[in-house]
């Protein structure tokens, strides 16, 4: 009698949207690839195996493979997720992969989130504004209370993956909506004592339907954020502050 225990591995079927808008002969269609599941298989590894073994032309984005760069976000069975942090063992055998909506499609599963994020950042001026201060390179760094530093750090953990945008009904309907990621950045800089902007400056940037008042509290953003950022509470906080100052959007 052999002591070897036979474990049957699942045969996974990946249904992937194929389309290259740069190629006039390309039309959107689903293509299926089969792969035997290995222990600890992630979508990142699976996609690389598919590219190596089946189709070298398959396009998708990865940089860090560790949930840090935000470039591997895609729709996994219809829900935004980071491919490098998604284990196939938590998915059914048939796995559908499509590119994130809202962002410009490059090809297959690759989208251009960078241009969207840069435009949003420029529009919301997401950097510390302290133009009035003299910069003294010999001065000690400004002290900040640890609790406040922690609060700012918490909001800094955004990796600009775009999952909150893909999961948001308003972002699907309004091109100009800054999304949960944009509102999170406003909350982050509003909290920062080094930023000399008045509250009114922040409210001017997001006090309309393309900002706080476009949010319909659908909560998909927070549900799908891979960094589990407190998006809904930050948006609610901004809305309450604006309402208390008589700003109601519209
Ligand atoms: Fe991604 Fe979350 Fe940042 Fe949105 S807020 S871009 S989901 S990390
Ligand atoms: Fe969209 Fe999140 Fe608001 S999903 S509608 S930004 S709560
Ligand atoms: Fe960087 Fe997935 S490859 S977050």
PDB file of C-alpha atoms and ligand atoms in Angstrom:
ATOM      1  CA  UNK A   1       0.000   0.000   0.000  1.00  0.00           C
ATOM      2  CA  UNK A   2       1.352   3.371  -0.948  1.00  0.00           C
ATOM      3  CA  UNK A   3       1.349   6.183   1.637  1.00  0.00           C
ATOM      4  CA  UNK A   4       0.965   8.799  -1.115  1.00  0.00           C
ATOM      5  CA  UNK A   5      -2.321  10.611  -0.810  1.00  0.00           C
ATOM      6  CA  UNK A   6      -3.694  11.619  -4.203  1.00  0.00           C
ATOM      7  CA  UNK A   7      -5.267  15.070  -4.157  1.00  0.00           C
ATOM      8  CA  UNK A   8      -7.205  16.072  -7.208  1.00  0.00           C
ATOM      9  CA  UNK A   9      -6.459  19.561  -8.376  1.00  0.00           C
ATOM     10  CA  UNK A  10      -9.157  21.781  -9.802  1.00  0.00           C
ATOM     11  CA  UNK A  11      -9.114  22.608 -13.466  1.00  0.00           C
ATOM     12  CA  UNK A  12      -9.722  26.348 -13.680  1.00  0.00           C
ATOM     13  CA  UNK A  13     -11.297  28.074 -16.668  1.00  0.00           C
ATOM     14  CA  UNK A  14     -10.368  31.725 -17.161  1.00  0.00           C
ATOM     15  CA  UNK A  15     -12.770  33.676 -19.361  1.00  0.00           C
ATOM     16  CA  UNK A  16     -10.875  36.827 -20.333  1.00  0.00           C
ATOM     17  CA  UNK A  17     -12.031  39.840 -22.313  1.00  0.00           C
ATOM     18  CA  UNK A  18      -9.773  40.330 -25.301  1.00  0.00           C
ATOM     19  CA  UNK A  19      -9.773  43.650 -27.153  1.00  0.00           C
ATOM     20  CA  UNK A  20      -7.139  46.022 -28.432  1.00  0.00           C
ATOM     21  CA  UNK A  21      -8.690  49.373 -29.391  1.00  0.00           C
ATOM     22  CA  UNK A  22      -5.438  50.344 -31.178  1.00  0.00           C
ATOM     23  CA  UNK A  23      -5.868  47.445 -33.621  1.00  0.00           C
ATOM     24  CA  UNK A  24      -8.597  48.032 -36.212  1.00  0.00           C
ATOM     25  CA  UNK A  25      -9.041  44.305 -36.792  1.00  0.00           C
ATOM     26  CA  UNK A  26      -9.662  43.637 -33.089  1.00  0.00           C
ATOM     27  CA  UNK A  27     -13.216  43.176 -31.805  1.00  0.00           C
ATOM     28  CA  UNK A  28     -14.194  42.663 -28.153  1.00  0.00           C
ATOM     29  CA  UNK A  29     -14.669  38.976 -27.352  1.00  0.00           C
ATOM     30  CA  UNK A  30     -14.195  36.544 -24.483  1.00  0.00           C
ATOM     31  CA  UNK A  31     -11.447  33.940 -24.712  1.00  0.00           C
ATOM     32  CA  UNK A  32     -11.196  30.923 -22.419  1.00  0.00           C
ATOM     33  CA  UNK A  33      -7.960  29.422 -21.095  1.00  0.00           C
ATOM     34  CA  UNK A  34      -7.655  26.344 -18.893  1.00  0.00           C
ATOM     35  CA  UNK A  35      -5.112  25.905 -16.132  1.00  0.00           C
ATOM     36  CA  UNK A  36      -4.604  23.384 -13.354  1.00  0.00           C
ATOM     37  CA  UNK A  37      -4.794  25.046  -9.959  1.00  0.00           C
ATOM     38  CA  UNK A  38      -1.639  24.948  -7.824  1.00  0.00           C
ATOM     39  CA  UNK A  39      -1.422  25.594  -4.076  1.00  0.00           C
ATOM     40  CA  UNK A  40      -1.497  29.296  -3.287  1.00  0.00           C
ATOM     41  CA  UNK A  41      -2.177  30.256  -6.905  1.00  0.00           C
ATOM     42  CA  UNK A  42      -2.913  33.954  -7.357  1.00  0.00           C
ATOM     43  CA  UNK A  43      -4.456  35.573 -10.401  1.00  0.00           C
ATOM     44  CA  UNK A  44      -1.077  37.229 -10.994  1.00  0.00           C
ATOM     45  CA  UNK A  45       0.668  33.847 -11.312  1.00  0.00           C
ATOM     46  CA  UNK A  46      -2.228  32.382 -13.316  1.00  0.00           C
ATOM     47  CA  UNK A  47      -2.155  35.218 -15.848  1.00  0.00           C
ATOM     48  CA  UNK A  48       1.593  34.891 -16.261  1.00  0.00           C
ATOM     49  CA  UNK A  49       1.235  31.150 -16.842  1.00  0.00           C
ATOM     50  CA  UNK A  50      -1.493  31.764 -19.409  1.00  0.00           C
ATOM     51  CA  UNK A  51       0.760  34.259 -21.160  1.00  0.00           C
ATOM     52  CA  UNK A  52       3.750  31.896 -21.089  1.00  0.00           C
ATOM     53  CA  UNK A  53       1.910  28.705 -22.027  1.00  0.00           C
ATOM     54  CA  UNK A  54      -0.998  29.843 -24.190  1.00  0.00           C
ATOM     55  CA  UNK A  55      -0.921  33.377 -25.558  1.00  0.00           C
ATOM     56  CA  UNK A  56       2.014  35.777 -25.364  1.00  0.00           C
ATOM     57  CA  UNK A  57      -0.160  38.642 -26.620  1.00  0.00           C
ATOM     58  CA  UNK A  58      -2.343  38.789 -23.481  1.00  0.00           C
ATOM     59  CA  UNK A  59      -2.073  42.295 -21.956  1.00  0.00           C
ATOM     60  CA  UNK A  60      -2.285  43.022 -18.220  1.00  0.00           C
ATOM     61  CA  UNK A  61      -0.380  45.228 -15.770  1.00  0.00           C
ATOM     62  CA  UNK A  62       1.761  44.315 -12.767  1.00  0.00           C
ATOM     63  CA  UNK A  63       4.662  45.996 -11.021  1.00  0.00           C
ATOM     64  CA  UNK A  64       5.016  45.104  -7.346  1.00  0.00           C
ATOM     65  CA  UNK A  65       3.089  41.798  -7.017  1.00  0.00           C
ATOM     66  CA  UNK A  66       2.504  42.772  -3.382  1.00  0.00           C
ATOM     67  CA  UNK A  67      -0.591  44.986  -3.278  1.00  0.00           C
ATOM     68  CA  UNK A  68       1.473  48.178  -3.229  1.00  0.00           C
ATOM     69  CA  UNK A  69       1.607  49.684  -6.731  1.00  0.00           C
ATOM     70  CA  UNK A  70      -2.120  49.415  -7.549  1.00  0.00           C
ATOM     71  CA  UNK A  71      -1.519  48.562 -11.198  1.00  0.00           C
ATOM     72  CA  UNK A  72      -3.080  45.068 -11.329  1.00  0.00           C
ATOM     73  CA  UNK A  73      -6.686  46.022 -10.528  1.00  0.00           C
ATOM     74  CA  UNK A  74      -9.296  44.380 -12.764  1.00  0.00           C
ATOM     75  CA  UNK A  75     -12.845  43.069 -12.537  1.00  0.00           C
ATOM     76  CA  UNK A  76     -12.803  39.539 -11.132  1.00  0.00           C
ATOM     77  CA  UNK A  77     -16.201  37.921 -11.659  1.00  0.00           C
ATOM     78  CA  UNK A  78     -17.583  41.444 -11.991  1.00  0.00           C
ATOM     79  CA  UNK A  79     -16.000  42.923  -8.857  1.00  0.00           C
ATOM     80  CA  UNK A  80     -12.910  45.169  -8.713  1.00  0.00           C
ATOM     81  CA  UNK A  81      -9.910  43.478  -7.096  1.00  0.00           C
ATOM     82  CA  UNK A  82      -6.118  43.373  -7.157  1.00  0.00           C
ATOM     83  CA  UNK A  83      -5.048  40.343  -9.198  1.00  0.00           C
ATOM     84  CA  UNK A  84      -1.824  39.909  -7.231  1.00  0.00           C
ATOM     85  CA  UNK A  85      -3.720  39.644  -3.932  1.00  0.00           C
ATOM     86  CA  UNK A  86      -6.511  37.369  -5.174  1.00  0.00           C
ATOM     87  CA  UNK A  87      -6.132  33.651  -4.484  1.00  0.00           C
ATOM     88  CA  UNK A  88      -7.920  31.373  -6.925  1.00  0.00           C
ATOM     89  CA  UNK A  89      -8.885  29.028  -4.072  1.00  0.00           C
ATOM     90  CA  UNK A  90     -11.396  31.674  -2.985  1.00  0.00           C
ATOM     91  CA  UNK A  91     -13.023  31.715  -6.429  1.00  0.00           C
ATOM     92  CA  UNK A  92     -15.193  29.249  -8.308  1.00  0.00           C
ATOM     93  CA  UNK A  93     -13.653  27.183 -11.144  1.00  0.00           C
ATOM     94  CA  UNK A  94     -14.980  29.523 -13.835  1.00  0.00           C
ATOM     95  CA  UNK A  95     -13.293  32.899 -13.411  1.00  0.00           C
ATOM     96  CA  UNK A  96     -14.239  35.883 -15.543  1.00  0.00           C
ATOM     97  CA  UNK A  97     -11.663  38.666 -15.914  1.00  0.00           C
ATOM     98  CA  UNK A  98     -12.480  41.991 -17.545  1.00  0.00           C
ATOM     99  CA  UNK A  99     -10.735  45.389 -17.447  1.00  0.00           C
ATOM    100  CA  UNK A 100     -11.734  48.072 -14.945  1.00  0.00           C
ATOM    101  CA  UNK A 101     -14.518  50.239 -16.387  1.00  0.00           C
ATOM    102  CA  UNK A 102     -14.426  54.090 -16.390  1.00  0.00           C
ATOM    103  CA  UNK A 103     -10.679  54.206 -17.207  1.00  0.00           C
ATOM    104  CA  UNK A 104      -9.320  54.258 -20.750  1.00  0.00           C
ATOM    105  CA  UNK A 105      -8.722  50.764 -22.085  1.00  0.00           C
ATOM    106  CA  UNK A 106      -5.192  50.085 -23.327  1.00  0.00           C
ATOM    107  CA  UNK A 107      -5.742  46.423 -24.281  1.00  0.00           C
ATOM    108  CA  UNK A 108      -7.310  43.290 -22.751  1.00  0.00           C
ATOM    109  CA  UNK A 109      -7.006  43.744 -18.947  1.00  0.00           C
ATOM    110  CA  UNK A 110      -4.721  46.778 -19.077  1.00  0.00           C
ATOM    111  CA  UNK A 111      -6.245  50.222 -18.420  1.00  0.00           C
ATOM    112  CA  UNK A 112      -4.788  53.706 -18.041  1.00  0.00           C
ATOM    113  CA  UNK A 113      -5.553  54.684 -14.435  1.00  0.00           C
ATOM    114  CA  UNK A 114      -2.509  56.995 -14.347  1.00  0.00           C
ATOM    115  CA  UNK A 115      -3.956  59.731 -16.571  1.00  0.00           C
ATOM    116  CA  UNK A 116      -7.244  59.711 -14.618  1.00  0.00           C
ATOM    117  CA  UNK A 117      -5.414  59.935 -11.263  1.00  0.00           C
ATOM    118  CA  UNK A 118      -3.097  62.700 -12.474  1.00  0.00           C
ATOM    119  CA  UNK A 119      -6.000  64.777 -13.828  1.00  0.00           C
ATOM    120  CA  UNK A 120      -7.895  64.335 -10.553  1.00  0.00           C
ATOM    121  CA  UNK A 121      -4.799  65.252  -8.509  1.00  0.00           C
ATOM    122  CA  UNK A 122      -4.147  68.387 -10.556  1.00  0.00           C
ATOM    123  CA  UNK A 123      -7.772  69.438 -10.332  1.00  0.00           C
ATOM    124  CA  UNK A 124      -7.896  68.934  -6.549  1.00  0.00           C
ATOM    125  CA  UNK A 125      -4.347  70.236  -6.034  1.00  0.00           C
ATOM    126  CA  UNK A 126      -3.379  67.257  -3.904  1.00  0.00           C
ATOM    127  CA  UNK A 127      -0.181  68.571  -2.425  1.00  0.00           C
ATOM    128  CA  UNK A 128       0.705  70.561   0.703  1.00  0.00           C
ATOM    129  CA  UNK A 129       0.162  74.281   0.057  1.00  0.00           C
ATOM    130  CA  UNK A 130       2.440  76.386   2.244  1.00  0.00           C
ATOM    131  CA  UNK A 131       3.617  79.012  -0.190  1.00  0.00           C
ATOM    132  CA  UNK A 132       3.701  81.749   2.469  1.00  0.00           C
ATOM    133  CA  UNK A 133       6.286  79.941   4.590  1.00  0.00           C
ATOM    134  CA  UNK A 134       9.976  80.636   4.367  1.00  0.00           C
ATOM    135  CA  UNK A 135      11.875  77.393   3.839  1.00  0.00           C
ATOM    136  CA  UNK A 136      14.758  77.138   6.318  1.00  0.00           C
ATOM    137  CA  UNK A 137      16.804  74.054   5.551  1.00  0.00           C
ATOM    138  CA  UNK A 138      18.562  74.340   8.937  1.00  0.00           C
ATOM    139  CA  UNK A 139      15.318  74.351  10.882  1.00  0.00           C
ATOM    140  CA  UNK A 140      14.206  71.210  12.713  1.00  0.00           C
ATOM    141  CA  UNK A 141      11.321  69.349  11.141  1.00  0.00           C
ATOM    142  CA  UNK A 142       7.978  70.608  12.350  1.00  0.00           C
ATOM    143  CA  UNK A 143       6.681  68.487  15.198  1.00  0.00           C
ATOM    144  CA  UNK A 144       3.372  66.725  14.737  1.00  0.00           C
ATOM    145  CA  UNK A 145       1.321  64.912  17.355  1.00  0.00           C
ATOM    146  CA  UNK A 146       1.692  61.142  16.833  1.00  0.00           C
ATOM    147  CA  UNK A 147      -2.084  60.637  16.819  1.00  0.00           C
ATOM    148  CA  UNK A 148      -2.511  63.224  14.037  1.00  0.00           C
ATOM    149  CA  UNK A 149       0.421  61.743  12.096  1.00  0.00           C
ATOM    150  CA  UNK A 150      -1.261  58.344  12.378  1.00  0.00           C
ATOM    151  CA  UNK A 151      -4.574  59.747  11.095  1.00  0.00           C
ATOM    152  CA  UNK A 152      -2.829  61.317   8.087  1.00  0.00           C
ATOM    153  CA  UNK A 153      -0.846  58.139   7.465  1.00  0.00           C
ATOM    154  CA  UNK A 154      -4.048  56.102   7.475  1.00  0.00           C
ATOM    155  CA  UNK A 155      -5.436  58.243   4.612  1.00  0.00           C
ATOM    156  CA  UNK A 156      -2.063  58.125   2.816  1.00  0.00           C
ATOM    157  CA  UNK A 157      -2.323  54.361   2.333  1.00  0.00           C
ATOM    158  CA  UNK A 158      -4.273  54.784  -0.920  1.00  0.00           C
ATOM    159  CA  UNK A 159      -2.448  53.041  -3.784  1.00  0.00           C
ATOM    160  CA  UNK A 160      -4.525  54.700  -6.553  1.00  0.00           C
ATOM    161  CA  UNK A 161      -5.652  51.325  -7.886  1.00  0.00           C
ATOM    162  CA  UNK A 162      -8.997  52.635  -9.166  1.00  0.00           C
ATOM    163  CA  UNK A 163     -11.151  49.928  -7.529  1.00  0.00           C
ATOM    164  CA  UNK A 164     -13.289  52.562  -5.750  1.00  0.00           C
ATOM    165  CA  UNK A 165     -13.962  54.304  -9.068  1.00  0.00           C
ATOM    166  CA  UNK A 166     -14.851  51.088 -10.883  1.00  0.00           C
ATOM    167  CA  UNK A 167     -17.244  50.168  -8.050  1.00  0.00           C
ATOM    168  CA  UNK A 168     -19.032  53.548  -7.944  1.00  0.00           C
ATOM    169  CA  UNK A 169     -22.323  54.165  -9.767  1.00  0.00           C
ATOM    170  CA  UNK A 170     -21.746  57.930  -9.845  1.00  0.00           C
ATOM    171  CA  UNK A 171     -18.327  57.511 -11.474  1.00  0.00           C
ATOM    172  CA  UNK A 172     -19.988  55.430 -14.203  1.00  0.00           C
ATOM    173  CA  UNK A 173     -22.494  58.216 -14.900  1.00  0.00           C
ATOM    174  CA  UNK A 174     -20.380  61.365 -14.461  1.00  0.00           C
ATOM    175  CA  UNK A 175     -17.043  61.868 -16.203  1.00  0.00           C
ATOM    176  CA  UNK A 176     -16.194  64.743 -13.859  1.00  0.00           C
ATOM    177  CA  UNK A 177     -16.813  62.899 -10.563  1.00  0.00           C
ATOM    178  CA  UNK A 178     -13.634  62.907  -8.471  1.00  0.00           C
ATOM    179  CA  UNK A 179     -14.686  59.700  -6.744  1.00  0.00           C
ATOM    180  CA  UNK A 180     -13.937  58.371  -3.307  1.00  0.00           C
ATOM    181  CA  UNK A 181     -10.198  58.528  -4.014  1.00  0.00           C
ATOM    182  CA  UNK A 182     -10.408  62.270  -4.776  1.00  0.00           C
ATOM    183  CA  UNK A 183     -12.535  62.999  -1.708  1.00  0.00           C
ATOM    184  CA  UNK A 184     -10.149  60.944   0.425  1.00  0.00           C
ATOM    185  CA  UNK A 185      -7.266  63.123  -0.747  1.00  0.00           C
ATOM    186  CA  UNK A 186      -9.157  66.292   0.128  1.00  0.00           C
ATOM    187  CA  UNK A 187      -9.826  64.882   3.614  1.00  0.00           C
ATOM    188  CA  UNK A 188      -6.119  64.013   3.929  1.00  0.00           C
ATOM    189  CA  UNK A 189      -4.793  67.495   3.056  1.00  0.00           C
ATOM    190  CA  UNK A 190      -7.514  69.236   5.085  1.00  0.00           C
ATOM    191  CA  UNK A 191      -6.198  67.311   8.101  1.00  0.00           C
ATOM    192  CA  UNK A 192      -2.571  68.286   7.503  1.00  0.00           C
ATOM    193  CA  UNK A 193      -1.489  71.300   9.649  1.00  0.00           C
ATOM    194  CA  UNK A 194       1.313  72.083   7.144  1.00  0.00           C
ATOM    195  CA  UNK A 195      -1.286  72.845   4.480  1.00  0.00           C
ATOM    196  CA  UNK A 196      -2.208  76.515   4.825  1.00  0.00           C
ATOM    197  CA  UNK A 197      -5.374  76.383   2.759  1.00  0.00           C
ATOM    198  CA  UNK A 198      -8.595  77.556   4.445  1.00  0.00           C
ATOM    199  CA  UNK A 199     -11.522  75.137   4.778  1.00  0.00           C
ATOM    200  CA  UNK A 200     -13.353  77.229   2.172  1.00  0.00           C
ATOM    201  CA  UNK A 201     -10.611  76.459  -0.376  1.00  0.00           C
ATOM    202  CA  UNK A 202     -11.176  72.728   0.058  1.00  0.00           C
ATOM    203  CA  UNK A 203     -14.956  73.068  -0.071  1.00  0.00           C
ATOM    204  CA  UNK A 204     -14.680  75.091  -3.267  1.00  0.00           C
ATOM    205  CA  UNK A 205     -12.824  72.196  -4.895  1.00  0.00           C
ATOM    206  CA  UNK A 206     -15.362  69.482  -4.023  1.00  0.00           C
ATOM    207  CA  UNK A 207     -18.540  71.288  -2.887  1.00  0.00           C
ATOM    208  CA  UNK A 208     -20.656  70.381  -5.911  1.00  0.00           C
ATOM    209  CA  UNK A 209     -22.072  67.420  -7.832  1.00  0.00           C
ATOM    210  CA  UNK A 210     -18.661  66.468  -9.217  1.00  0.00           C
ATOM    211  CA  UNK A 211     -17.474  66.119  -5.625  1.00  0.00           C
ATOM    212  CA  UNK A 212     -19.131  65.472  -2.277  1.00  0.00           C
ATOM    213  CA  UNK A 213     -22.689  66.104  -3.504  1.00  0.00           C
ATOM    214  CA  UNK A 214     -22.377  63.654  -6.415  1.00  0.00           C
ATOM    215  CA  UNK A 215     -21.862  60.806  -3.971  1.00  0.00           C
ATOM    216  CA  UNK A 216     -25.108  58.856  -3.516  1.00  0.00           C
ATOM    217  CA  UNK A 217     -23.746  56.831  -0.569  1.00  0.00           C
ATOM    218  CA  UNK A 218     -23.698  53.661  -2.648  1.00  0.00           C
ATOM    219  CA  UNK A 219     -20.753  52.379  -0.552  1.00  0.00           C
ATOM    220  CA  UNK A 220     -19.261  50.210  -3.315  1.00  0.00           C
ATOM    221  CA  UNK A 221     -16.053  52.219  -2.958  1.00  0.00           C
ATOM    222  CA  UNK A 222     -15.449  51.202   0.633  1.00  0.00           C
ATOM    223  CA  UNK A 223     -16.594  47.611   0.068  1.00  0.00           C
ATOM    224  CA  UNK A 224     -14.110  47.160  -2.801  1.00  0.00           C
ATOM    225  CA  UNK A 225     -11.122  49.183  -1.537  1.00  0.00           C
ATOM    226  CA  UNK A 226      -8.280  46.637  -1.185  1.00  0.00           C
ATOM    227  CA  UNK A 227      -6.623  48.805   1.459  1.00  0.00           C
ATOM    228  CA  UNK A 228      -9.832  48.939   3.511  1.00  0.00           C
ATOM    229  CA  UNK A 229      -9.745  52.709   3.723  1.00  0.00           C
ATOM    230  CA  UNK A 230     -12.561  54.470   5.607  1.00  0.00           C
ATOM    231  CA  UNK A 231     -13.968  56.094   2.473  1.00  0.00           C
ATOM    232  CA  UNK A 232     -17.634  56.389   3.429  1.00  0.00           C
ATOM    233  CA  UNK A 233     -16.892  57.992   6.796  1.00  0.00           C
ATOM    234  CA  UNK A 234     -14.492  60.514   5.208  1.00  0.00           C
ATOM    235  CA  UNK A 235     -17.076  61.473   2.576  1.00  0.00           C
ATOM    236  CA  UNK A 236     -19.787  61.747   5.248  1.00  0.00           C
ATOM    237  CA  UNK A 237     -17.465  63.933   7.345  1.00  0.00           C
ATOM    238  CA  UNK A 238     -16.830  66.323   4.439  1.00  0.00           C
ATOM    239  CA  UNK A 239     -20.539  66.458   3.626  1.00  0.00           C
ATOM    240  CA  UNK A 240     -21.464  67.232   7.246  1.00  0.00           C
ATOM    241  CA  UNK A 241     -18.834  69.988   7.457  1.00  0.00           C
ATOM    242  CA  UNK A 242     -20.063  71.588   4.249  1.00  0.00           C
ATOM    243  CA  UNK A 243     -23.717  71.322   5.227  1.00  0.00           C
ATOM    244  CA  UNK A 244     -22.893  73.008   8.557  1.00  0.00           C
ATOM    245  CA  UNK A 245     -21.485  75.921   6.541  1.00  0.00           C
ATOM    246  CA  UNK A 246     -24.560  76.146   4.345  1.00  0.00           C
ATOM    247  CA  UNK A 247     -22.931  74.496   1.306  1.00  0.00           C
ATOM    248  CA  UNK A 248     -25.432  72.102  -0.243  1.00  0.00           C
ATOM    249  CA  UNK A 249     -24.162  71.580  -3.798  1.00  0.00           C
ATOM    250  CA  UNK A 250     -26.485  71.661  -6.848  1.00  0.00           C
TER     251      UNK A 250
HETATM  252 FE1  LIG B   1      -7.743  51.998  -4.485  1.00  0.00          FE
HETATM  253 FE2  LIG B   1      -8.853  52.386  -2.079  1.00  0.00          FE
HETATM  254 FE3  LIG B   1      -7.262  54.251  -3.131  1.00  0.00          FE
HETATM  255 FE4  LIG B   1      -9.668  53.825  -4.158  1.00  0.00          FE
HETATM  256  S1  LIG B   1      -9.215  54.615  -2.116  1.00  0.00           S
HETATM  257  S2  LIG B   1      -7.817  54.113  -5.313  1.00  0.00           S
HETATM  258  S3  LIG B   1      -9.888  51.625  -3.901  1.00  0.00           S
HETATM  259  S4  LIG B   1      -6.685  52.190  -2.536  1.00  0.00           S
HETATM  260 FE1  LIG B   2     -19.657  56.184  -5.047  1.00  0.00          FE
HETATM  261 FE2  LIG B   2     -18.678  55.506  -2.712  1.00  0.00          FE
HETATM  262 FE3  LIG B   2     -20.300  57.554  -2.910  1.00  0.00          FE
HETATM  263  S1  LIG B   2     -19.467  54.137  -4.267  1.00  0.00           S
HETATM  264  S2  LIG B   2     -21.619  57.021  -4.594  1.00  0.00           S
HETATM  265  S3  LIG B   2     -18.291  57.420  -3.825  1.00  0.00           S
HETATM  266  S4  LIG B   2     -20.181  56.112  -1.209  1.00  0.00           S
HETATM  267 FE1  LIG B   3       1.186  45.942  -7.576  1.00  0.00          FE
HETATM  268 FE2  LIG B   3      -0.772  44.144  -7.727  1.00  0.00          FE
HETATM  269  S1  LIG B   3       1.046  44.231  -8.888  1.00  0.00           S
HETATM  270  S2  LIG B   3      -0.723  45.953  -6.545  1.00  0.00           S
END
